[in-house]
């Protein structure tokens, strides 16, 4: 059946009509035949098999059993009564249980008469029992003509109120198969189908809606998931290729004296292999005539800063300016201090621009930027102000991308005639395949190796009731000369309470760690930037031993002598945030510790988070768990989730299919970039159809 027919508005399908059409549209987004065809069941009720009671397993999902009730009784229990029936077949006995509607059931059930029952079994006190089973007399059951594997479609309250039940939807889909004779045009090439042993499109669509058996259902699911992820990858890769062709970039073809001198004489340590590899990848981009758009992922402490510095040197060697943006003032300051120190005696000029830089100090910065005297500008959002004009910005580096939106990223583009090369650095590890499918327009580099000599951080989970012991531990560490962070959660919704917790906590620490033996800093968002910096500085210099703070210290802050991170109310933090916080310690040669403090009452999800943190230091592993707990939409923010409007595949659960889809999409486009070969016409055509019809309704409604 051709694609145009499937674009027929749903109102024309027999059995629909204007009212139902409207409900289908508003509730399920079904506008045309195609949408109904692509409404895939959430799950299936398997009535292809009959179980014997002796075959039941504790792990069974829904089961169907033929047998009869031989006895029925009411059992009194503390919280009300329940009705219990003894149900037998020729292999054993089990119980059926009702908590609701007991009278009706008692009056209507027939003893010693063959029934077919269906439902979920529990193993309870040594017997299997089925609560509230679906029941049908065997005689009726035999007469009934039924689908064996019943699809269960997504539903909403409004749908059921309007009488569009699961059965109605299934009937409508049947009607669609009648009208199309069940023939749908193939959308994957023969080569791919053979190689991956995929069933045909028509067979897959039939079996996803009316599975003949488990095996065909699995094949249908695999084929449709693969197809969906394959075309998603095709789109992303195509976008990336187009981007590279269209958007010209400055060509940094020279590796000049600045870079070479730094590499030979100023590098404070040997680069790790991962750092070397990433710098190579960046250099290849910068010399490719296309604009670089690269995401640099590296766990906290993996050494992204030096990569940023060396990339800036490449820009300067080629006669361009560079800027580095950080999400907070503290971090911008720290970058400024660190980078200025690295570039000491190189003749490279570097300035800091943040919200708290005074007007009088800004003017010369603006001037030097415009006349090209200034090589590097480091700062916060302040860099994006219209007044800030570069002579020739060739490179923009964004640290900790998750705080900057896409809009801000693109704002940098308009600072120059051509867009600068962009390097986005993040310590939020995104599982690689997921990153590839979400940031298809960015190339990705990963620093997957920590600098040598780091001791893994020891992480423990302690309850509030153990606080005294924790304080003693802090005291011991401070006596050894170490410094300690104590971090409190702060979220907007409960800001007032959170500040109170912070101040209470601060006071109790001040009491337990009295001056002059102990010096304590505090940093939070309500303080003036100058005060924050002052407190931060004292801690960085080692004048204070304890830093009490909210999450403002989450990103980037580098104090190698700090070896203990206490996270208060740790259950209120997400996994990636906990991991980020932990990354503030373990930066020096000493053994470091992270202590997660919580109350005794924890949700099971919070428990998983604590256990994961205790079990591993690996940011990617943590990201995988985080992804499973929260789903990709949350991980990315709203930024990209619209793009992932997947109908059948699940980016987390179907990760392996995703990898294979990406592999085949890349292979195909490498071999035939403009899809000219005859054997790829099917794919070319389907791709065109997909992008033509995709989202068209979003513009209309
Ligand atoms: P992040 O990736 O979290 O931004 P940084 O760039 O701040 O990490 O680096 C963390 C620490 O590791 C810094 O003190 C830095 O000087 C140090 N460092 C970075 N690379 C190396 C290396 N190859 N060998 C030794 N120390 C390194
Ligand atoms: Mg950093």
GROMACS .gro file of N, CA, C and O in nm, residues 157-219:
model
  252
  157UNK      N    1  -0.785   0.807   3.032
  157UNK     CA    2  -0.917   0.811   3.093
  157UNK      C    3  -1.022   0.860   2.994
  157UNK      O    4  -1.130   0.805   2.982
  158UNK      N    5  -0.985   0.962   2.919
  158UNK     CA    6  -1.081   1.020   2.825
  158UNK      C    7  -1.118   0.919   2.717
  158UNK      O    8  -1.233   0.911   2.676
  159UNK      N    9  -1.020   0.843   2.673
  159UNK     CA   10  -1.048   0.742   2.572
  159UNK      C   11  -1.150   0.642   2.623
  159UNK      O   12  -1.247   0.610   2.555
  160UNK      N   13  -1.130   0.591   2.745
  160UNK     CA   14  -1.226   0.493   2.795
  160UNK      C   15  -1.361   0.556   2.822
  160UNK      O   16  -1.465   0.495   2.795
  161UNK      N   17  -1.361   0.681   2.869
  161UNK     CA   18  -1.490   0.750   2.889
  161UNK      C   19  -1.568   0.764   2.759
  161UNK      O   20  -1.689   0.756   2.757
  162UNK      N   21  -1.496   0.784   2.652
  162UNK     CA   22  -1.563   0.801   2.523
  162UNK      C   23  -1.586   0.668   2.452
  162UNK      O   24  -1.620   0.665   2.334
  163UNK      N   25  -1.562   0.561   2.523
  163UNK     CA   26  -1.592   0.430   2.467
  163UNK      C   27  -1.489   0.377   2.370
  163UNK      O   28  -1.514   0.281   2.298
  164UNK      N   29  -1.374   0.443   2.362
  164UNK     CA   30  -1.271   0.390   2.274
  164UNK      C   31  -1.183   0.296   2.355
  164UNK      O   32  -1.077   0.333   2.404
  165UNK      N   33  -1.235   0.175   2.372
  165UNK     CA   34  -1.165   0.077   2.456
  165UNK      C   35  -1.053   0.013   2.377
  165UNK      O   36  -1.036   0.036   2.258
  166UNK      N   37  -0.981  -0.072   2.446
  166UNK     CA   38  -0.875  -0.146   2.381
  166UNK      C   39  -0.930  -0.227   2.263
  166UNK      O   40  -0.870  -0.234   2.157
  167UNK      N   41  -1.047  -0.285   2.285
  167UNK     CA   42  -1.107  -0.366   2.178
  167UNK      C   43  -1.140  -0.281   2.057
  167UNK      O   44  -1.124  -0.322   1.943
  168UNK      N   45  -1.192  -0.161   2.082
  168UNK     CA   46  -1.227  -0.072   1.971
  168UNK      C   47  -1.102  -0.038   1.890
  168UNK      O   48  -1.103  -0.045   1.766
  169UNK      N   49  -0.996  -0.005   1.960
  169UNK     CA   50  -0.873   0.029   1.887
  169UNK      C   51  -0.825  -0.090   1.804
  169UNK      O   52  -0.789  -0.077   1.688
  170UNK      N   53  -0.829  -0.206   1.865
  170UNK     CA   54  -0.786  -0.325   1.793
  170UNK      C   55  -0.873  -0.346   1.668
  170UNK      O   56  -0.824  -0.381   1.561
  171UNK      N   57  -1.004  -0.324   1.683
  171UNK     CA   58  -1.096  -0.336   1.568
  171UNK      C   59  -1.060  -0.237   1.458
  171UNK      O   60  -1.063  -0.268   1.339
  172UNK      N   61  -1.030  -0.112   1.497
  172UNK     CA   62  -0.996  -0.010   1.398
  172UNK      C   63  -0.870  -0.050   1.322
  172UNK      O   64  -0.860  -0.032   1.201
  173UNK      N   65  -0.777  -0.106   1.395
  173UNK     CA   66  -0.653  -0.148   1.328
  173UNK      C   67  -0.682  -0.264   1.233
  173UNK      O   68  -0.632  -0.268   1.121
  174UNK      N   69  -0.769  -0.353   1.277
  174UNK     CA   70  -0.812  -0.461   1.187
  174UNK      C   71  -0.870  -0.404   1.058
  174UNK      O   72  -0.840  -0.450   0.948
  175UNK      N   73  -0.953  -0.303   1.074
  175UNK     CA   74  -1.016  -0.239   0.959
  175UNK      C   75  -0.909  -0.183   0.865
  175UNK      O   76  -0.919  -0.195   0.742
  176UNK      N   77  -0.806  -0.126   0.924
  176UNK     CA   78  -0.696  -0.071   0.845
  176UNK      C   79  -0.628  -0.183   0.765
  176UNK      O   80  -0.592  -0.165   0.648
  177UNK      N   81  -0.613  -0.296   0.828
  177UNK     CA   82  -0.551  -0.409   0.757
  177UNK      C   83  -0.644  -0.460   0.647
  177UNK      O   84  -0.597  -0.505   0.542
  178UNK      N   85  -0.775  -0.454   0.670
  178UNK     CA   86  -0.869  -0.494   0.565
  178UNK      C   87  -0.854  -0.401   0.446
  178UNK      O   88  -0.838  -0.443   0.331
  179UNK      N   89  -0.854  -0.271   0.471
  179UNK     CA   90  -0.850  -0.174   0.362
  179UNK      C   91  -0.718  -0.177   0.286
  179UNK      O   92  -0.713  -0.143   0.169
  180UNK      N   93  -0.611  -0.212   0.354
  180UNK     CA   94  -0.481  -0.215   0.287
  180UNK      C   95  -0.445  -0.356   0.243
  180UNK      O   96  -0.338  -0.377   0.188
  181UNK      N   97  -0.531  -0.449   0.269
  181UNK     CA   98  -0.504  -0.592   0.246
  181UNK      C   99  -0.375  -0.634   0.319
  181UNK      O  100  -0.310  -0.731   0.280
  182UNK      N  101  -0.338  -0.559   0.417
  182UNK     CA  102  -0.220  -0.596   0.496
  182UNK      C  103  -0.089  -0.581   0.421
  182UNK      O  104   0.013  -0.635   0.463
  183UNK      N  105  -0.093  -0.506   0.310
  183UNK     CA  106   0.032  -0.490   0.233
  183UNK      C  107   0.088  -0.350   0.255
  183UNK      O  108   0.021  -0.250   0.229
  184UNK      N  109   0.209  -0.344   0.302
  184UNK     CA  110   0.273  -0.214   0.327
  184UNK      C  111   0.408  -0.211   0.258
  184UNK      O  112   0.479  -0.313   0.256
  185UNK      N  113   0.442  -0.096   0.203
  185UNK     CA  114   0.567  -0.094   0.127
  185UNK      C  115   0.687  -0.114   0.218
  185UNK      O  116   0.691  -0.064   0.331
  186UNK      N  117   0.781  -0.186   0.167
  186UNK     CA  118   0.904  -0.217   0.240
  186UNK      C  119   0.983  -0.088   0.259
  186UNK      O  120   0.983   0.000   0.174
  187UNK      N  121   1.048  -0.074   0.373
  187UNK     CA  122   1.122   0.050   0.398
  187UNK      C  123   1.268   0.027   0.431
  187UNK      O  124   1.341   0.119   0.461
  188UNK      N  125   1.312  -0.099   0.427
  188UNK     CA  126   1.455  -0.126   0.446
  188UNK      C  127   1.506  -0.205   0.325
  188UNK      O  128   1.431  -0.284   0.267
  189UNK      N  129   1.631  -0.184   0.290
  189UNK     CA  130   1.684  -0.250   0.170
  189UNK      C  131   1.695  -0.401   0.192
  189UNK      O  132   1.705  -0.449   0.305
  190UNK      N  133   1.698  -0.472   0.079
  190UNK     CA  134   1.706  -0.617   0.086
  190UNK      C  135   1.837  -0.659   0.153
  190UNK      O  136   1.839  -0.753   0.232
  191UNK      N  137   1.941  -0.583   0.120
  191UNK     CA  138   2.072  -0.616   0.178
  191UNK      C  139   2.067  -0.615   0.330
  191UNK      O  140   2.112  -0.709   0.396
  192UNK      N  141   2.010  -0.510   0.386
  192UNK     CA  142   2.000  -0.499   0.531
  192UNK      C  143   1.912  -0.609   0.588
  192UNK      O  144   1.943  -0.668   0.691
  193UNK      N  145   1.801  -0.634   0.520
  193UNK     CA  146   1.709  -0.734   0.573
  193UNK      C  147   1.773  -0.872   0.574
  193UNK      O  148   1.757  -0.948   0.668
  194UNK      N  149   1.848  -0.901   0.468
  194UNK     CA  150   1.916  -1.030   0.465
  194UNK      C  151   2.023  -1.039   0.571
  194UNK      O  152   2.032  -1.137   0.645
  195UNK      N  153   2.103  -0.934   0.579
  195UNK     CA  154   2.216  -0.938   0.670
  195UNK      C  155   2.169  -0.954   0.815
  195UNK      O  156   2.228  -1.025   0.895
  196UNK      N  157   2.061  -0.884   0.850
  196UNK     CA  158   2.014  -0.886   0.989
  196UNK      C  159   1.899  -0.983   1.009
  196UNK      O  160   1.841  -0.989   1.116
  197UNK      N  161   1.866  -1.058   0.904
  197UNK     CA  162   1.754  -1.154   0.910
  197UNK      C  163   1.626  -1.087   0.961
  197UNK      O  164   1.561  -1.136   1.054
  198UNK      N  165   1.593  -0.975   0.900
  198UNK     CA  166   1.473  -0.903   0.942
  198UNK      C  167   1.352  -0.951   0.863
  198UNK      O  168   1.363  -0.975   0.743
  199UNK      N  169   1.240  -0.961   0.928
  199UNK     CA  170   1.119  -0.997   0.855
  199UNK      C  171   1.069  -0.875   0.779
  199UNK      O  172   1.111  -0.763   0.804
  200UNK      N  173   0.979  -0.898   0.681
  200UNK     CA  174   0.935  -0.787   0.595
  200UNK      C  175   0.850  -0.689   0.675
  200UNK      O  176   0.801  -0.719   0.784
  201UNK      N  177   0.835  -0.571   0.619
  201UNK     CA  178   0.757  -0.467   0.686
  201UNK      C  179   0.612  -0.513   0.709
  201UNK      O  180   0.558  -0.497   0.819
  202UNK      N  181   0.552  -0.571   0.606
  202UNK     CA  182   0.411  -0.613   0.621
  202UNK      C  183   0.398  -0.719   0.730
  202UNK      O  184   0.307  -0.713   0.813
  203UNK      N  185   0.490  -0.814   0.729
  203UNK     CA  186   0.484  -0.920   0.829
  203UNK      C  187   0.505  -0.862   0.969
  203UNK      O  188   0.440  -0.902   1.065
  204UNK      N  189   0.595  -0.767   0.978
  204UNK     CA  190   0.625  -0.707   1.108
  204UNK      C  191   0.504  -0.630   1.160
  204UNK      O  192   0.466  -0.643   1.277
  205UNK      N  193   0.442  -0.551   1.073
  205UNK     CA  194   0.327  -0.473   1.118
  205UNK      C  195   0.212  -0.564   1.158
  205UNK      O  196   0.142  -0.540   1.257
  206UNK      N  197   0.194  -0.672   1.080
  206UNK     CA  198   0.086  -0.764   1.117
  206UNK      C  199   0.112  -0.824   1.254
  206UNK      O  200   0.026  -0.823   1.342
  207UNK      N  201   0.233  -0.870   1.274
  207UNK     CA  202   0.261  -0.941   1.400
  207UNK      C  203   0.276  -0.852   1.522
  207UNK      O  204   0.268  -0.898   1.634
  208UNK      N  205   0.300  -0.724   1.499
  208UNK     CA  206   0.307  -0.636   1.615
  208UNK      C  207   0.164  -0.610   1.667
  208UNK      O  208   0.141  -0.595   1.785
  209UNK      N  209   0.069  -0.609   1.574
  209UNK     CA  210  -0.070  -0.586   1.615
  209UNK      C  211  -0.146  -0.715   1.643
  209UNK      O  212  -0.231  -0.719   1.730
  210UNK      N  213  -0.115  -0.819   1.566
  210UNK     CA  214  -0.187  -0.946   1.583
  210UNK      C  215  -0.087  -1.060   1.587
  210UNK      O  216  -0.081  -1.143   1.495
  211UNK      N  217  -0.006  -1.067   1.692
  211UNK     CA  218   0.102  -1.167   1.691
  211UNK      C  219   0.048  -1.310   1.683
  211UNK      O  220  -0.046  -1.344   1.755
  212UNK      N  221   0.110  -1.386   1.594
  212UNK     CA  222   0.067  -1.526   1.584
  212UNK      C  223   0.126  -1.607   1.698
  212UNK      O  224   0.066  -1.701   1.745
  213UNK      N  225   0.246  -1.572   1.739
  213UNK     CA  226   0.308  -1.639   1.854
  213UNK      C  227   0.423  -1.553   1.906
  213UNK      O  228   0.458  -1.451   1.847
  214UNK      N  229   0.482  -1.597   2.016
  214UNK     CA  230   0.588  -1.518   2.080
  214UNK      C  231   0.706  -1.494   1.986
  214UNK      O  232   0.763  -1.386   1.984
  215UNK      N  233   0.740  -1.596   1.909
  215UNK     CA  234   0.858  -1.586   1.826
  215UNK      C  235   0.839  -1.478   1.718
  215UNK      O  236   0.927  -1.394   1.696
  216UNK      N  237   0.724  -1.481   1.653
  216UNK     CA  238   0.700  -1.381   1.550
  216UNK      C  239   0.687  -1.242   1.610
  216UNK      O  240   0.727  -1.142   1.550
  217UNK      N  241   0.633  -1.235   1.730
  217UNK     CA  242   0.623  -1.106   1.797
  217UNK      C  243   0.763  -1.048   1.822
  217UNK      O  244   0.789  -0.931   1.793
  218UNK      N  245   0.851  -1.134   1.869
  218UNK     CA  246   0.987  -1.087   1.897
  218UNK      C  247   1.053  -1.039   1.768
  218UNK      O  248   1.122  -0.937   1.765
  219UNK      N  249   1.031  -1.112   1.659
  219UNK     CA  250   1.089  -1.071   1.531
  219UNK      C  251   1.031  -0.939   1.483
  219UNK      O  252   1.103  -0.854   1.428
   0.00000   0.00000   0.00000
